[in-house]
């Protein structure tokens, strides 16, 4: 047995620029609170939190690393008066979204090991409607993303669709970093996120509608609301496809000139049929509790277990079956688990919590800054300014927190302006909904920023910025006029 020789000399493999930027990252995290004064209502703790956040962002953006700035973020956050190091790591890695992502990575490993994702990708590639037609294929993938976003959470939908896009790209001969798969991964997050608002029982609209109804005593007419968001999703799909085809112009000749046998009869093995059926059952267990009443015992039980619990139990059950030739527990954790994304998301979830905490004063400071900007404006200018600010903030903090922060502002100023409050609320939610520019913007955005192999360099930031501009245009020029007519 050969033994790998240890390095004979101590040599650093990083460049001077990497070392300098890493030092700057730590200096911002540690020293920000000493040079920036706490201006009321921002407290010294709030300034310290902002410094840790900005330093982490610098590490992600400029240093180009993910794991160590995320760990540093959790450690320094735990050294503040807001929390402890233990609780900081617990709130990050114990966050429901982080755990859901981890278990979905493991679950998709089961699908991958059985060849299910490759089978579905090949099946899609050989359909006559899309064979040799790259943009029809692209539209079908976006529609599939919308369906997934309808069925499960946004994070789960991405974790289903991203491996599918990668497998499909590999079949056509694309490699990691090529433009077409990069755009498809970006598009599924953007278009899917736009459609996410259609169903009012999804987390973001559910929270905002609850705050709105408790504040005004009125409810939003869901029929026109759903119609407006559905129309905005169609426009988003159109914008994205036009941008891809006529502006970015990726090389899609591998799809156009593909030479696959479309007459080949594709058939799943008995093991693959079982795995696919098992996956469908697990998805149904995650979906059904959202559609039925808690008065049904099994529904109440599934809600108590939660999606993380359902996935965890299903993985344990599958491993306990010990299928011959099936995936082992060592293989389950050994590949296709993007730890970059897990660490990034854990830090993002932890650092976003203090933004709305009363003791930091960050939320009150933002409100104090925003109110003079939007007061006295026309309804159109008011919601335009709000959407732009929400877009900026949602790429720095949790979008639900931003929505909760702005809902009272919209109700107060919108009432004084005599504007349609449901319309303003719908526009504000749209402005907050697409978080793609920075890693902490959203769990789905973190998936793009963390996948440096398929989306290298600054591509995730550039594409996220462009999609956010599209989203602002749709919120202001599609949702606002339609809402003024229908809501």
Short mmCIF file of N, CA and C in Angstrom, two decimals, residues 113-181:
data_model
loop_
_atom_site.label_atom_id
_atom_site.label_comp_id
_atom_site.label_asym_id
_atom_site.label_seq_id
_atom_site.Cartn_x
_atom_site.Cartn_y
_atom_site.Cartn_z
N UNK A 113 -27.52 8.08 -7.62
CA UNK A 113 -26.89 6.75 -7.60
C UNK A 113 -27.73 5.73 -8.35
N UNK A 114 -29.03 5.96 -8.39
CA UNK A 114 -29.92 5.04 -9.12
C UNK A 114 -30.03 5.39 -10.60
N UNK A 115 -29.44 6.52 -11.02
CA UNK A 115 -29.50 6.92 -12.41
C UNK A 115 -30.81 7.57 -12.80
N UNK A 116 -31.61 7.99 -11.80
CA UNK A 116 -32.93 8.56 -12.10
C UNK A 116 -32.81 9.90 -12.80
N UNK A 117 -31.94 10.76 -12.28
CA UNK A 117 -31.82 12.10 -12.85
C UNK A 117 -31.29 12.03 -14.28
N UNK A 118 -30.31 11.14 -14.52
CA UNK A 118 -29.79 10.96 -15.89
C UNK A 118 -30.88 10.44 -16.81
N UNK A 119 -31.73 9.53 -16.30
CA UNK A 119 -32.84 8.98 -17.10
C UNK A 119 -33.81 10.09 -17.50
N UNK A 120 -34.21 10.92 -16.52
CA UNK A 120 -35.15 12.01 -16.81
C UNK A 120 -34.53 13.00 -17.79
N UNK A 121 -33.23 13.30 -17.60
CA UNK A 121 -32.54 14.24 -18.49
C UNK A 121 -32.51 13.70 -19.92
N UNK A 122 -32.20 12.42 -20.07
CA UNK A 122 -32.16 11.83 -21.41
C UNK A 122 -33.55 11.77 -22.02
N UNK A 123 -34.56 11.51 -21.16
CA UNK A 123 -35.94 11.48 -21.66
C UNK A 123 -36.34 12.85 -22.20
N UNK A 124 -36.00 13.91 -21.47
CA UNK A 124 -36.31 15.27 -21.93
C UNK A 124 -35.58 15.58 -23.23
N UNK A 125 -34.30 15.20 -23.29
CA UNK A 125 -33.47 15.52 -24.46
C UNK A 125 -33.95 14.84 -25.73
N UNK A 126 -34.63 13.73 -25.60
CA UNK A 126 -35.06 12.98 -26.79
C UNK A 126 -36.52 13.23 -27.16
N UNK A 127 -37.19 14.16 -26.49
CA UNK A 127 -38.58 14.48 -26.87
C UNK A 127 -38.56 15.25 -28.18
N UNK A 128 -39.45 14.90 -29.08
CA UNK A 128 -39.48 15.54 -30.41
C UNK A 128 -39.74 17.03 -30.32
N UNK A 129 -40.55 17.45 -29.34
CA UNK A 129 -40.90 18.87 -29.25
C UNK A 129 -39.68 19.73 -28.95
N UNK A 130 -38.66 19.14 -28.28
CA UNK A 130 -37.48 19.92 -27.90
C UNK A 130 -36.20 19.45 -28.57
N UNK A 131 -36.23 18.35 -29.28
CA UNK A 131 -35.02 17.78 -29.87
C UNK A 131 -34.41 18.72 -30.91
N UNK A 132 -33.19 19.16 -30.66
CA UNK A 132 -32.51 20.06 -31.59
C UNK A 132 -33.02 21.49 -31.55
N UNK A 133 -33.86 21.80 -30.56
CA UNK A 133 -34.45 23.15 -30.45
C UNK A 133 -34.08 23.73 -29.08
N UNK A 134 -32.96 24.40 -29.00
CA UNK A 134 -32.44 24.83 -27.69
C UNK A 134 -33.36 25.75 -26.91
N UNK A 135 -34.07 26.64 -27.59
CA UNK A 135 -34.85 27.61 -26.84
C UNK A 135 -36.20 27.05 -26.42
N UNK A 136 -36.73 26.11 -27.19
CA UNK A 136 -37.93 25.40 -26.72
C UNK A 136 -37.57 24.56 -25.51
N UNK A 137 -36.41 23.90 -25.57
CA UNK A 137 -35.93 23.12 -24.42
C UNK A 137 -35.74 24.03 -23.21
N UNK A 138 -35.20 25.22 -23.41
CA UNK A 138 -34.98 26.16 -22.31
C UNK A 138 -36.29 26.58 -21.66
N UNK A 139 -37.30 26.86 -22.50
CA UNK A 139 -38.61 27.27 -21.98
C UNK A 139 -39.24 26.13 -21.19
N UNK A 140 -39.11 24.89 -21.70
CA UNK A 140 -39.66 23.74 -20.99
C UNK A 140 -39.00 23.56 -19.62
N UNK A 141 -37.70 23.82 -19.54
CA UNK A 141 -37.00 23.73 -18.25
C UNK A 141 -37.50 24.80 -17.29
N UNK A 142 -37.77 26.00 -17.79
CA UNK A 142 -38.29 27.06 -16.94
C UNK A 142 -39.70 26.73 -16.44
N UNK A 143 -40.51 26.15 -17.33
CA UNK A 143 -41.87 25.74 -16.92
C UNK A 143 -41.79 24.64 -15.87
N UNK A 144 -40.87 23.70 -16.05
CA UNK A 144 -40.67 22.64 -15.06
C UNK A 144 -40.25 23.23 -13.72
N UNK A 145 -39.45 24.29 -13.77
CA UNK A 145 -39.02 24.97 -12.53
C UNK A 145 -40.22 25.60 -11.83
N UNK A 146 -41.08 26.24 -12.60
CA UNK A 146 -42.28 26.86 -12.03
C UNK A 146 -43.14 25.81 -11.34
N UNK A 147 -43.31 24.65 -11.99
CA UNK A 147 -44.10 23.56 -11.41
C UNK A 147 -43.47 23.10 -10.09
N UNK A 148 -42.14 22.96 -10.08
CA UNK A 148 -41.44 22.54 -8.86
C UNK A 148 -41.62 23.56 -7.75
N UNK A 149 -41.53 24.84 -8.08
CA UNK A 149 -41.71 25.89 -7.08
C UNK A 149 -43.13 25.86 -6.51
N UNK A 150 -44.10 25.44 -7.35
CA UNK A 150 -45.47 25.30 -6.89
C UNK A 150 -45.59 24.16 -5.89
N UNK A 151 -44.91 23.05 -6.20
CA UNK A 151 -45.08 21.82 -5.45
C UNK A 151 -44.41 21.84 -4.08
N UNK A 152 -43.17 22.32 -4.05
CA UNK A 152 -42.39 22.26 -2.81
C UNK A 152 -41.81 23.65 -2.52
N UNK A 153 -40.96 23.73 -1.52
CA UNK A 153 -40.34 25.01 -1.19
C UNK A 153 -39.37 25.43 -2.30
N UNK A 154 -39.00 26.71 -2.30
CA UNK A 154 -38.09 27.22 -3.33
C UNK A 154 -36.75 26.49 -3.28
N UNK A 155 -36.25 26.26 -2.06
CA UNK A 155 -34.96 25.57 -1.92
C UNK A 155 -35.05 24.15 -2.46
N UNK A 156 -36.10 23.43 -2.07
CA UNK A 156 -36.26 22.06 -2.54
C UNK A 156 -36.42 22.00 -4.05
N UNK A 157 -37.15 22.97 -4.61
CA UNK A 157 -37.34 23.00 -6.07
C UNK A 157 -36.00 23.14 -6.79
N UNK A 158 -35.15 24.03 -6.28
CA UNK A 158 -33.83 24.22 -6.90
C UNK A 158 -32.97 22.98 -6.78
N UNK A 159 -33.07 22.31 -5.64
CA UNK A 159 -32.26 21.11 -5.43
C UNK A 159 -32.73 19.94 -6.27
N UNK A 160 -33.95 20.01 -6.78
CA UNK A 160 -34.43 19.02 -7.75
C UNK A 160 -33.98 19.39 -9.16
N UNK A 161 -34.12 20.68 -9.50
CA UNK A 161 -33.89 21.11 -10.88
C UNK A 161 -32.43 21.28 -11.25
N UNK A 162 -31.59 21.75 -10.33
CA UNK A 162 -30.18 22.00 -10.66
C UNK A 162 -29.45 20.73 -11.08
N UNK A 163 -29.58 19.60 -10.34
CA UNK A 163 -28.94 18.37 -10.82
C UNK A 163 -29.47 17.92 -12.17
N UNK A 164 -30.77 18.16 -12.42
CA UNK A 164 -31.36 17.80 -13.70
C UNK A 164 -30.73 18.60 -14.84
N UNK A 165 -30.57 19.91 -14.63
CA UNK A 165 -29.95 20.76 -15.65
C UNK A 165 -28.51 20.34 -15.89
N UNK A 166 -27.79 20.00 -14.83
CA UNK A 166 -26.40 19.57 -14.99
C UNK A 166 -26.32 18.26 -15.78
N UNK A 167 -27.20 17.31 -15.47
CA UNK A 167 -27.19 16.04 -16.19
C UNK A 167 -27.57 16.24 -17.65
N UNK A 168 -28.56 17.08 -17.90
CA UNK A 168 -28.98 17.37 -19.27
C UNK A 168 -27.85 18.03 -20.05
N UNK A 169 -27.15 18.95 -19.39
CA UNK A 169 -26.02 19.64 -20.03
C UNK A 169 -24.91 18.66 -20.38
N UNK A 170 -24.65 17.72 -19.49
CA UNK A 170 -23.61 16.72 -19.73
C UNK A 170 -23.97 15.84 -20.92
N UNK A 171 -25.25 15.49 -21.04
CA UNK A 171 -25.70 14.67 -22.18
C UNK A 171 -25.42 15.38 -23.49
N UNK A 172 -25.63 16.69 -23.53
CA UNK A 172 -25.40 17.45 -24.76
C UNK A 172 -23.92 17.79 -24.98
N UNK A 173 -23.08 17.54 -23.98
CA UNK A 173 -21.65 17.80 -24.14
C UNK A 173 -21.18 19.12 -23.57
N UNK A 174 -22.06 19.82 -22.83
CA UNK A 174 -21.63 21.03 -22.14
C UNK A 174 -20.78 20.65 -20.94
N UNK A 175 -19.90 21.56 -20.56
CA UNK A 175 -19.07 21.33 -19.37
C UNK A 175 -19.33 22.43 -18.36
N UNK A 176 -18.88 22.19 -17.14
CA UNK A 176 -19.06 23.18 -16.08
C UNK A 176 -18.45 24.51 -16.49
N UNK A 177 -19.20 25.60 -16.30
CA UNK A 177 -18.73 26.93 -16.66
C UNK A 177 -19.24 27.43 -18.00
N UNK A 178 -19.83 26.54 -18.82
CA UNK A 178 -20.39 26.97 -20.10
C UNK A 178 -21.62 27.84 -19.87
N UNK A 179 -21.89 28.72 -20.84
CA UNK A 179 -22.92 29.74 -20.63
C UNK A 179 -24.33 29.17 -20.55
N UNK A 180 -24.66 28.21 -21.42
CA UNK A 180 -26.06 27.76 -21.45
C UNK A 180 -26.49 27.13 -20.12
N UNK A 181 -25.76 26.15 -19.57
CA UNK A 181 -26.19 25.61 -18.27
C UNK A 181 -26.17 26.66 -17.16
#
